[in-house]
Amino acid sequence: MGFADLWSAEIIKFRTLRSYLITAVAAIVVAGIGGAIMGGALDAQGNVPGLGTSVQVITLPMEVVIYAMVVLGVLVATGDLRSGTFRITSIMAPWRNRVLAAKFSAVAAVALAVTILALAAAWVGGLATGGGHFSPTAGDGTMLILTHLVAVPLATVLGAAVGMLLRNTAGAISALLIWALAVEAVLVYTIPPEVVAFLPFKTIGAAAANLSLGALPGLGMFTLYVAVAVGLAVYVHQRRDLG
């Protein structure tokens, strides 16, 4: 099987498995609802009280999208392992790593499509309730929004890589979400702010607007974290028994 065949097979799985579609659609809907709620909270200066400028109307709902797509990445990886289709595909493909490359690139492509729709939904929601106060492109807002086009696909690949490493759906999702939502939340108050900015899930999304690292450097750091996870997944897969 060539790379194109493997990639097409991954896309077909996404289109035909209900749990994947539900996760993606739910993320888009929540982004739109979140944008509408945040837009309604804007003050006369176009700021969200206590949170920041209008760009937070977009970036805060997109946090949900990031975590939803991390979960989707795990589901895509562990679902294949659980059903046995990954073992069959790996046997049929001439090189094991071609299967992983197809899986990672396919989930990234799906995540990119979901991201575009979610950003549009959050924008429309914010515009509908924020009206003339809604100005998300002010300052570095445009850059913060655009980084999601890379960050969310990378987060999905991270979920798939961790899923491949742990080979357990509950374990992989728990490890990622506990780290992102609990461990990092505690570390924010226990380590220096300049170090907090380098925590994986603080380098992207809404946090990137408030921390010193910045949108593009933060995205670069997150890319490095994902590359390490992918490299480990490839290394382990090369040496692991397919059975």
Coordinates of N, CA and C in Angstrom, one line a residue:
M1 N 0.8 -1.2 0.0 CA 0.0 0.0 0.0 C 0.9 1.3 0.0
G2 N 0.6 2.2 -0.9 CA 1.3 3.4 -1.0 C 0.8 4.4 0.1
F3 N 1.5 5.5 0.2 CA 1.2 6.5 1.2 C -0.2 7.1 0.9
A4 N -0.5 7.4 -0.4 CA -1.8 7.9 -0.7 C -3.0 7.0 -0.3
D5 N -2.8 5.7 -0.5 CA -3.8 4.7 -0.1 C -4.0 4.7 1.4
L6 N -2.9 4.7 2.1 CA -3.0 4.8 3.6 C -3.7 6.0 4.1
W7 N -3.3 7.1 3.5 CA -3.9 8.4 3.9 C -5.4 8.4 3.6
S8 N -5.8 7.9 2.4 CA -7.2 7.9 2.1 C -8.0 7.0 3.0
A9 N -7.4 5.9 3.4 CA -8.0 5.0 4.4 C -8.3 5.6 5.7
E10 N -7.3 6.5 6.1 CA -7.5 7.2 7.4 C -8.7 8.2 7.3
I11 N -8.8 8.9 6.2 CA -9.8 9.8 6.0 C -11.2 9.1 6.0
I12 N -11.2 8.0 5.3 CA -12.5 7.2 5.3 C -12.9 6.8 6.6
K13 N -12.0 6.4 7.5 CA -12.3 6.0 8.9 C -12.9 7.2 9.6
F14 N -12.4 8.4 9.4 CA -12.9 9.5 10.1 C -14.4 9.8 9.6
R15 N -14.6 9.7 8.3 CA -15.9 10.0 7.8 C -17.0 9.0 8.1
T16 N -16.5 7.8 8.5 CA -17.5 6.7 8.7 C -17.7 6.3 10.2
L17 N -16.8 6.8 11.0 CA -16.9 6.5 12.5 C -17.6 7.6 13.2
R18 N -18.8 7.3 13.8 CA -19.6 8.3 14.4 C -18.9 9.1 15.5
S19 N -18.2 8.4 16.3 CA -17.5 9.1 17.5 C -16.6 10.2 17.0
Y20 N -15.9 10.0 15.9 CA -15.0 11.0 15.4 C -15.7 12.2 15.0
L21 N -16.8 12.0 14.2 CA -17.6 13.1 13.7 C -18.3 13.9 14.8
I22 N -18.8 13.1 15.8 CA -19.4 13.8 16.9 C -18.4 14.7 17.7
T23 N -17.2 14.2 17.9 CA -16.2 15.0 18.6 C -15.9 16.3 17.8
A24 N -15.7 16.2 16.5 CA -15.4 17.3 15.6 C -16.5 18.3 15.6
V25 N -17.8 17.8 15.4 CA -18.9 18.7 15.3 C -19.2 19.4 16.6
A26 N -19.1 18.7 17.7 CA -19.3 19.3 19.0 C -18.3 20.4 19.3
A27 N -17.0 20.2 18.9 CA -16.0 21.2 19.1 C -16.4 22.5 18.3
I28 N -16.8 22.4 17.1 CA -17.2 23.6 16.3 C -18.4 24.3 16.9
V29 N -19.4 23.5 17.3 CA -20.6 24.1 18.0 C -20.2 24.9 19.2
V30 N -19.4 24.2 20.1 CA -19.0 24.9 21.3 C -18.2 26.1 21.1
A31 N -17.4 26.1 20.0 CA -16.6 27.3 19.7 C -17.6 28.5 19.3
G32 N -18.6 28.2 18.6 CA -19.6 29.2 18.2 C -20.3 29.7 19.4
I33 N -20.8 28.8 20.3 CA -21.5 29.2 21.5 C -20.6 30.0 22.4
G34 N -19.4 29.6 22.6 CA -18.4 30.3 23.4 C -18.1 31.7 22.9
G35 N -18.0 31.8 21.6 CA -17.8 33.1 21.0 C -18.9 34.1 21.2
A36 N -20.1 33.5 21.2 CA -21.3 34.4 21.4 C -21.4 34.8 22.9
I37 N -21.1 33.9 23.8 CA -21.1 34.3 25.2 C -20.0 35.3 25.5
M38 N -18.8 35.1 25.0 CA -17.7 36.0 25.3 C -17.9 37.3 24.6
G39 N -18.5 37.3 23.4 CA -18.8 38.6 22.7 C -19.8 39.4 23.5
G40 N -20.8 38.8 24.2 CA -21.7 39.5 25.0 C -21.1 40.1 26.2
A41 N -19.9 39.7 26.6 CA -19.3 40.2 27.8 C -18.4 41.4 27.5
L42 N -18.2 41.7 26.2 CA -17.3 42.8 25.9 C -17.8 44.1 26.5
D43 N -16.8 45.0 26.9 CA -17.1 46.3 27.4 C -17.0 47.3 26.3
A44 N -17.2 48.6 26.6 CA -17.3 49.6 25.6 C -15.9 49.8 24.9
Q45 N -14.8 49.4 25.5 CA -13.5 49.4 24.9 C -13.1 48.2 24.1
G46 N -14.0 47.3 24.0 CA -13.8 46.0 23.3 C -12.9 45.0 24.0
N47 N -12.9 45.1 25.4 CA -12.2 44.2 26.2 C -13.1 43.2 26.9
V48 N -12.6 42.1 27.2 CA -13.3 41.1 28.1 C -12.9 41.4 29.5
P49 N -13.7 41.9 30.4 CA -13.3 42.3 31.8 C -12.6 41.2 32.5
G50 N -11.3 41.5 32.9 CA -10.5 40.5 33.6 C -9.8 39.5 32.8
L51 N -10.0 39.5 31.5 CA -9.4 38.5 30.6 C -8.5 39.1 29.5
G52 N -8.9 40.2 29.0 CA -8.0 40.8 27.9 C -8.9 41.4 26.8
T53 N -8.2 41.5 25.7 CA -8.8 42.2 24.5 C -9.8 41.3 23.8
S54 N -10.4 41.8 22.7 CA -11.4 41.1 22.0 C -10.9 39.8 21.4
V55 N -9.6 39.6 21.2 CA -9.1 38.4 20.6 C -9.5 37.2 21.5
Q56 N -9.7 37.4 22.8 CA -10.0 36.4 23.8 C -11.4 35.8 23.4
V57 N -12.2 36.6 22.8 CA -13.5 36.0 22.3 C -13.3 34.9 21.4
I58 N -12.2 34.9 20.6 CA -11.9 33.8 19.7 C -11.0 32.7 20.4
T59 N -10.0 33.2 21.1 CA -9.0 32.2 21.6 C -9.5 31.4 22.8
L60 N -10.3 31.9 23.6 CA -10.8 31.2 24.8 C -11.7 30.0 24.3
P61 N -12.7 30.2 23.4 CA -13.5 29.1 22.9 C -12.6 28.1 22.2
M62 N -11.6 28.6 21.6 CA -10.7 27.6 20.8 C -9.9 26.7 21.7
E63 N -9.8 27.1 23.0 CA -9.2 26.2 24.0 C -10.0 24.8 24.0
V64 N -11.3 24.9 24.0 CA -12.1 23.7 24.0 C -11.8 22.9 22.7
V65 N -11.7 23.6 21.6 CA -11.4 22.9 20.3 C -10.0 22.2 20.4
I66 N -9.0 22.8 21.0 CA -7.7 22.2 21.2 C -7.8 20.9 21.9
Y67 N -8.5 20.9 23.1 CA -8.6 19.7 23.9 C -9.4 18.7 23.3
A68 N -10.5 19.1 22.6 CA -11.3 18.1 21.9 C -10.5 17.4 20.8
M69 N -9.7 18.1 20.1 CA -8.9 17.5 19.0 C -7.8 16.7 19.5
V70 N -7.3 17.0 20.7 CA -6.3 16.1 21.4 C -7.0 14.8 21.6
V71 N -8.2 14.8 22.2 CA -9.0 13.6 22.4 C -9.2 12.8 21.1
L72 N -9.6 13.6 20.1 CA -9.8 12.9 18.8 C -8.6 12.2 18.3
G73 N -7.4 12.9 18.5 CA -6.2 12.2 18.0 C -5.9 10.9 18.8
V74 N -6.2 10.9 20.1 CA -6.1 9.7 20.9 C -7.0 8.6 20.4
L75 N -8.3 9.0 20.1 CA -9.3 8.0 19.7 C -8.9 7.4 18.3
V76 N -8.4 8.2 17.4 CA -8.0 7.7 16.1 C -6.9 6.7 16.3
A77 N -5.9 6.9 17.1 CA -4.8 6.0 17.3 C -5.2 4.7 18.0
T78 N -5.8 4.9 19.2 CA -6.2 3.7 20.0 C -7.3 2.9 19.4
G79 N -8.2 3.6 18.7 CA -9.3 2.8 18.1 C -8.8 1.8 17.1
D80 N -7.8 2.2 16.3 CA -7.1 1.3 15.3 C -6.4 0.2 16.0
L81 N -5.8 0.5 17.1 CA -5.0 -0.6 17.9 C -6.0 -1.5 18.5
R82 N -7.1 -1.0 19.0 CA -8.1 -1.9 19.7 C -8.8 -2.8 18.7
S83 N -9.1 -2.3 17.6 CA -9.8 -3.1 16.6 C -9.0 -4.1 15.8
G84 N -7.6 -3.8 15.8 CA -6.7 -4.7 15.1 C -6.4 -4.2 13.7
T85 N -7.1 -3.2 13.2 CA -6.9 -2.7 11.9 C -5.5 -2.1 11.7
F86 N -4.9 -1.6 12.8 CA -3.6 -1.0 12.7 C -2.5 -2.1 12.4
R87 N -2.7 -3.2 13.1 CA -1.8 -4.4 12.8 C -1.9 -4.9 11.4
I88 N -3.1 -5.0 10.9 CA -3.3 -5.5 9.5 C -2.7 -4.5 8.5
T89 N -2.9 -3.2 8.7 CA -2.4 -2.2 7.8 C -0.9 -2.2 7.8
S90 N -0.3 -2.3 9.0 CA 1.1 -2.3 9.2 C 1.8 -3.5 8.5
I91 N 1.1 -4.6 8.5 CA 1.7 -5.8 7.8 C 1.6 -5.6 6.3
M92 N 0.5 -5.0 5.8 CA 0.3 -4.8 4.4 C 1.2 -3.7 3.8
A93 N 1.6 -2.7 4.6 CA 2.4 -1.6 4.1 C 3.9 -2.1 4.1
P94 N 4.7 -1.6 3.1 CA 6.1 -2.1 3.0 C 7.0 -1.5 4.1
W95 N 6.6 -0.3 4.6 CA 7.4 0.2 5.7 C 6.4 0.6 6.8
R96 N 6.7 0.2 8.0 CA 5.8 0.5 9.2 C 5.6 2.0 9.4
N97 N 6.6 2.8 9.3 CA 6.5 4.2 9.6 C 5.7 4.9 8.5
R98 N 5.4 4.3 7.4 CA 4.6 4.9 6.4 C 3.1 5.0 6.9
V99 N 2.8 4.0 7.7 CA 1.4 3.9 8.3 C 1.3 5.1 9.3
L100 N 2.3 5.2 10.1 CA 2.2 6.3 11.1 C 2.2 7.7 10.4
A101 N 3.0 7.8 9.4 CA 3.1 9.1 8.7 C 1.7 9.4 8.1
A102 N 1.0 8.4 7.5 CA -0.3 8.7 7.0 C -1.3 9.0 8.0
K103 N -1.2 8.3 9.2 CA -2.2 8.6 10.3 C -2.0 10.0 10.8
F104 N -0.7 10.4 11.1 CA -0.5 11.7 11.6 C -0.9 12.8 10.7
S105 N -0.6 12.6 9.4 CA -0.9 13.7 8.4 C -2.4 13.8 8.2
A106 N -3.1 12.6 8.2 CA -4.5 12.6 8.1 C -5.3 13.3 9.2
V107 N -4.8 13.0 10.4 CA -5.5 13.7 11.6 C -5.2 15.2 11.6
A108 N -4.0 15.5 11.1 CA -3.7 17.0 11.0 C -4.6 17.7 10.0
A109 N -4.8 17.0 8.9 CA -5.7 17.6 7.8 C -7.1 17.8 8.3
V110 N -7.6 16.7 9.0 CA -9.0 16.8 9.6 C -9.0 17.9 10.6
A111 N -8.0 18.0 11.5 CA -8.0 19.1 12.5 C -7.9 20.5 11.9
L112 N -7.2 20.6 10.8 CA -7.1 21.9 10.1 C -8.5 22.3 9.6
A113 N -9.3 21.4 9.0 CA -10.6 21.7 8.5 C -11.5 22.1 9.7
V114 N -11.4 21.3 10.8 CA -12.2 21.6 12.0 C -11.8 23.0 12.6
T115 N -10.6 23.3 12.6 CA -10.1 24.6 13.1 C -10.6 25.8 12.3
I116 N -10.6 25.7 11.0 CA -11.1 26.7 10.2 C -12.6 27.0 10.5
L117 N -13.4 25.9 10.6 CA -14.8 26.0 10.8 C -15.0 26.6 12.3
A118 N -14.2 26.1 13.2 CA -14.4 26.6 14.6 C -14.1 28.0 14.7
L119 N -13.0 28.5 14.1 CA -12.6 29.9 14.1 C -13.7 30.7 13.5
A120 N -14.3 30.3 12.4 CA -15.4 31.0 11.8 C -16.6 31.1 12.7
A121 N -16.9 29.9 13.4 CA -18.0 29.9 14.3 C -17.8 30.8 15.5
A122 N -16.6 30.8 16.1 CA -16.4 31.7 17.2 C -16.4 33.2 16.7
W123 N -15.9 33.5 15.5 CA -16.0 34.8 15.0 C -17.4 35.3 14.8
V124 N -18.2 34.5 14.2 CA -19.6 34.8 14.0 C -20.3 35.0 15.3
G125 N -20.1 34.1 16.2 CA -20.7 34.2 17.6 C -20.3 35.5 18.2
G126 N -19.0 35.9 18.2 CA -18.6 37.1 18.8 C -19.1 38.4 18.1
L127 N -19.2 38.3 16.8 CA -19.7 39.4 16.1 C -21.2 39.6 16.3
A128 N -22.0 38.5 16.5 CA -23.4 38.6 16.7 C -23.8 39.2 18.0
T129 N -23.0 39.0 19.0 CA -23.3 39.5 20.4 C -22.4 40.7 20.7
G130 N -21.2 40.9 20.1 CA -20.3 42.0 20.5 C -20.5 43.2 19.7
G131 N -21.0 43.0 18.4 CA -21.3 44.1 17.6 C -20.1 45.0 17.3
G132 N -20.2 46.3 17.5 CA -19.1 47.2 17.2 C -18.0 47.2 18.2
H133 N -18.2 46.6 19.3 CA -17.1 46.4 20.3 C -16.2 45.3 20.0
F134 N -16.6 44.4 19.1 CA -15.8 43.2 18.7 C -14.7 43.6 17.7
S135 N -13.4 43.6 18.2 CA -12.3 43.9 17.3 C -11.2 42.9 17.6
P136 N -11.3 41.7 17.2 CA -10.3 40.7 17.5 C -9.0 40.8 16.8
T137 N -8.9 41.6 15.7 CA -7.6 41.7 15.0 C -6.8 42.8 15.5
A138 N -7.3 43.6 16.5 CA -6.5 44.7 17.0 C -5.2 44.1 17.6
G139 N -4.1 45.0 17.5 CA -2.8 44.6 18.1 C -2.3 43.3 17.4
D140 N -1.9 42.3 18.3 CA -1.4 41.1 17.7 C -2.5 40.0 17.6
G141 N -3.8 40.5 17.6 CA -4.9 39.5 17.6 C -4.9 38.6 16.3
T142 N -4.5 39.2 15.2 CA -4.5 38.4 13.9 C -3.6 37.3 14.0
M143 N -2.4 37.6 14.5 CA -1.3 36.5 14.7 C -1.8 35.4 15.6
L144 N -2.4 35.8 16.8 CA -2.8 34.9 17.7 C -3.9 33.9 17.2
I145 N -4.8 34.5 16.3 CA -5.8 33.7 15.7 C -5.2 32.8 14.7
L146 N -4.3 33.3 13.8 CA -3.8 32.4 12.8 C -2.9 31.3 13.3
T147 N -2.3 31.5 14.5 CA -1.5 30.4 15.0 C -2.3 29.1 15.3
H148 N -3.6 29.3 15.5 CA -4.5 28.1 15.7 C -4.5 27.2 14.5
L149 N -4.3 27.7 13.3 CA -4.3 26.9 12.1 C -3.2 25.9 12.1
V150 N -2.1 26.1 12.9 CA -1.0 25.2 13.1 C -1.1 24.5 14.4
A151 N -1.5 25.2 15.5 CA -1.5 24.7 16.8 C -2.5 23.5 17.0
V152 N -3.7 23.7 16.5 CA -4.7 22.7 16.7 C -4.4 21.4 16.0
P153 N -4.0 21.4 14.7 CA -3.5 20.2 14.0 C -2.3 19.5 14.8
L154 N -1.4 20.4 15.3 CA -0.3 19.8 16.1 C -0.8 19.1 17.3
A155 N -1.8 19.7 18.0 CA -2.3 19.1 19.2 C -3.0 17.8 18.9
T156 N -3.6 17.7 17.7 CA -4.3 16.5 17.3 C -3.2 15.4 17.1
V157 N -2.1 15.8 16.4 CA -1.0 14.8 16.2 C -0.4 14.4 17.6
L158 N -0.3 15.3 18.5 CA 0.2 15.0 19.8 C -0.7 13.9 20.5
G159 N -2.0 14.1 20.4 CA -2.9 13.1 20.9 C -2.7 11.7 20.3
A160 N -2.6 11.7 19.0 CA -2.4 10.5 18.3 C -1.1 9.8 18.7
A161 N 0.0 10.6 18.8 CA 1.3 10.1 19.2 C 1.3 9.5 20.6
V162 N 0.6 10.2 21.6 CA 0.5 9.6 22.9 C -0.3 8.4 22.9
G163 N -1.4 8.4 22.1 CA -2.2 7.2 22.0 C -1.5 6.0 21.5
M164 N -0.6 6.2 20.5 CA 0.2 5.2 20.0 C 1.2 4.7 21.0
L165 N 1.8 5.6 21.9 CA 2.7 5.2 22.9 C 2.1 4.4 24.0
L166 N 1.0 4.9 24.5 CA 0.3 4.2 25.7 C -0.6 3.1 25.3
R167 N -1.1 3.1 24.1 CA -2.0 2.1 23.6 C -3.2 1.8 24.4
N168 N -3.7 2.8 25.1 CA -4.8 2.7 25.9 C -5.6 4.1 25.9
T169 N -6.9 4.0 25.5 CA -7.6 5.2 25.3 C -7.8 6.0 26.6
A170 N -8.3 5.4 27.6 CA -8.5 6.1 28.9 C -7.2 6.6 29.4
G171 N -6.2 5.8 29.4 CA -4.9 6.2 29.9 C -4.3 7.4 29.2
A172 N -4.3 7.4 27.9 CA -3.8 8.5 27.1 C -4.5 9.8 27.3
I173 N -5.9 9.7 27.2 CA -6.7 10.9 27.4 C -6.5 11.5 28.8
S174 N -6.5 10.6 29.8 CA -6.3 11.0 31.2 C -4.9 11.7 31.4
A175 N -3.9 11.1 30.8 CA -2.6 11.7 31.0 C -2.5 13.1 30.3
L176 N -3.0 13.2 29.2 CA -2.9 14.5 28.5 C -3.8 15.6 29.1
L177 N -5.0 15.2 29.5 CA -5.9 16.2 30.1 C -5.6 16.6 31.5
I178 N -5.1 15.6 32.3 CA -4.7 15.9 33.6 C -3.5 16.8 33.6
W179 N -2.5 16.5 32.7 CA -1.4 17.4 32.6 C -1.8 18.8 32.2
A180 N -2.6 18.9 31.1 CA -3.0 20.2 30.6 C -3.9 21.0 31.6
L181 N -4.9 20.4 32.2 CA -5.9 21.1 33.0 C -5.6 21.1 34.5
A182 N -4.8 20.2 35.0 CA -4.5 20.1 36.4 C -3.1 20.4 36.7
V183 N -2.2 19.7 36.2 CA -0.7 19.9 36.5 C -0.3 21.3 36.1
E184 N -0.5 21.7 34.9 CA -0.1 23.0 34.5 C -0.8 24.1 35.2
A185 N -2.0 23.9 35.6 CA -2.8 24.9 36.4 C -2.1 25.1 37.8
V186 N -1.6 24.0 38.3 CA -0.9 24.1 39.6 C 0.5 24.8 39.4
L187 N 1.2 24.4 38.4 CA 2.5 24.9 38.1 C 2.5 26.4 37.9
V188 N 1.4 26.9 37.4 CA 1.3 28.3 37.1 C 1.6 29.1 38.4
Y189 N 1.2 28.6 39.5 CA 1.3 29.3 40.8 C 2.5 28.8 41.6
T190 N 3.3 27.9 41.1 CA 4.4 27.4 41.9 C 5.8 27.6 41.2
I191 N 5.8 27.9 40.0 CA 7.1 28.2 39.3 C 7.1 29.6 38.7
P192 N 8.3 30.1 38.4 CA 8.4 31.4 37.9 C 7.6 31.6 36.6
P193 N 7.0 32.8 36.4 CA 6.2 33.1 35.2 C 7.0 32.9 33.9
E194 N 8.3 33.2 33.9 CA 9.1 33.0 32.7 C 9.2 31.5 32.3
V195 N 9.1 30.6 33.3 CA 9.1 29.2 33.1 C 7.8 28.7 32.7
V196 N 6.7 29.3 33.3 CA 5.3 28.9 33.0 C 5.1 29.0 31.5
A197 N 5.6 30.1 30.9 CA 5.4 30.3 29.5 C 5.9 29.2 28.6
F198 N 6.8 28.3 29.1 CA 7.3 27.2 28.3 C 6.6 25.9 28.5
L199 N 5.6 25.9 29.4 CA 4.8 24.7 29.6 C 4.0 24.4 28.3
P200 N 3.9 23.1 27.9 CA 3.4 22.8 26.6 C 2.1 23.4 26.2
F201 N 1.1 23.3 27.1 CA -0.2 23.9 26.7 C -0.4 25.3 27.1
K202 N 0.7 25.9 27.6 CA 0.7 27.4 27.8 C 1.4 28.1 26.7
T203 N 1.9 27.4 25.7 CA 2.6 28.0 24.6 C 1.6 28.4 23.5
I204 N 0.4 27.9 23.5 CA -0.5 28.1 22.4 C -1.9 28.5 23.0
G205 N -2.8 28.9 22.1 CA -4.1 29.2 22.5 C -4.3 30.5 23.3
A206 N -5.2 30.6 24.2 CA -5.5 31.8 24.9 C -4.3 32.2 25.8
A207 N -3.6 31.2 26.3 CA -2.5 31.5 27.2 C -1.4 32.3 26.5
A208 N -1.2 32.1 25.2 CA -0.2 32.7 24.5 C -0.4 34.2 24.4
A209 N -1.6 34.7 24.6 CA -1.9 36.1 24.5 C -1.5 36.8 25.8
N210 N -1.3 36.1 26.9 CA -1.0 36.7 28.2 C 0.4 36.4 28.7
L211 N 1.1 35.5 28.1 CA 2.4 35.1 28.6 C 3.5 35.7 27.8
S212 N 4.7 35.8 28.4 CA 5.8 36.6 27.8 C 6.4 36.0 26.5
L213 N 6.2 34.7 26.3 CA 6.8 34.0 25.2 C 6.4 34.5 23.9
G214 N 5.1 34.8 23.7 CA 4.6 35.3 22.5 C 4.0 34.2 21.6
A215 N 3.2 34.6 20.6 CA 2.5 33.7 19.8 C 3.4 32.8 18.9
L216 N 4.2 33.4 18.1 CA 5.1 32.6 17.2 C 6.2 31.8 18.0
P217 N 6.9 32.4 18.9 CA 7.8 31.5 19.7 C 7.1 30.4 20.5
G218 N 5.9 30.7 21.0 CA 5.2 29.7 21.7 C 4.8 28.5 20.8
L219 N 4.4 28.9 19.6 CA 4.0 27.9 18.6 C 5.3 27.0 18.2
G220 N 6.4 27.7 18.1 CA 7.7 27.0 17.9 C 8.0 26.0 19.0
M221 N 7.8 26.4 20.2 CA 8.1 25.5 21.3 C 7.1 24.3 21.3
F222 N 5.8 24.6 21.1 CA 4.8 23.5 21.0 C 5.1 22.5 19.9
T223 N 5.6 23.0 18.8 CA 6.0 22.2 17.7 C 7.1 21.2 18.1
L224 N 8.1 21.8 18.9 CA 9.2 20.9 19.4 C 8.6 19.8 20.3
Y225 N 7.7 20.1 21.2 CA 7.1 19.1 22.1 C 6.4 18.0 21.2
V226 N 5.7 18.4 20.2 CA 5.0 17.5 19.4 C 6.0 16.6 18.6
A227 N 7.0 17.2 18.1 CA 8.0 16.5 17.4 C 8.7 15.4 18.3
V228 N 8.9 15.7 19.5 CA 9.5 14.7 20.5 C 8.5 13.6 20.6
A229 N 7.2 13.9 20.8 CA 6.2 12.8 21.0 C 6.1 12.0 19.8
V230 N 6.1 12.6 18.6 CA 6.0 11.8 17.4 C 7.3 11.0 17.2
G231 N 8.4 11.5 17.5 CA 9.7 10.8 17.4 C 9.7 9.5 18.3
L232 N 9.2 9.7 19.5 CA 9.1 8.6 20.4 C 8.1 7.5 19.9
A233 N 7.0 8.0 19.4 CA 6.0 7.0 18.8 C 6.6 6.2 17.7
V234 N 7.3 6.9 16.8 CA 7.9 6.2 15.7 C 9.0 5.2 16.2
Y235 N 9.8 5.6 17.1 CA 10.9 4.8 17.7 C 10.3 3.5 18.3
V236 N 9.3 3.7 19.1 CA 8.7 2.6 19.8 C 8.0 1.7 18.8
H237 N 7.3 2.3 17.8 CA 6.6 1.4 16.9 C 7.5 0.6 16.1
Q238 N 8.7 1.0 15.8 CA 9.7 0.3 15.0 C 10.1 -1.0 15.8
R239 N 10.1 -0.9 17.1 CA 10.6 -2.0 17.9 C 9.5 -2.8 18.6
R240 N 8.3 -2.4 18.4 CA 7.2 -3.1 19.1 C 6.6 -4.2 18.3
D241 N 6.3 -5.3 19.0 CA 5.6 -6.4 18.3 C 4.2 -6.0 17.9
L242 N 3.9 -6.2 16.6 CA 2.6 -5.8 16.1 C 1.5 -6.6 16.7
G243 N 1.8 -7.8 17.2 CA 0.7 -8.6 17.8 C 0.2 -8.0 19.1

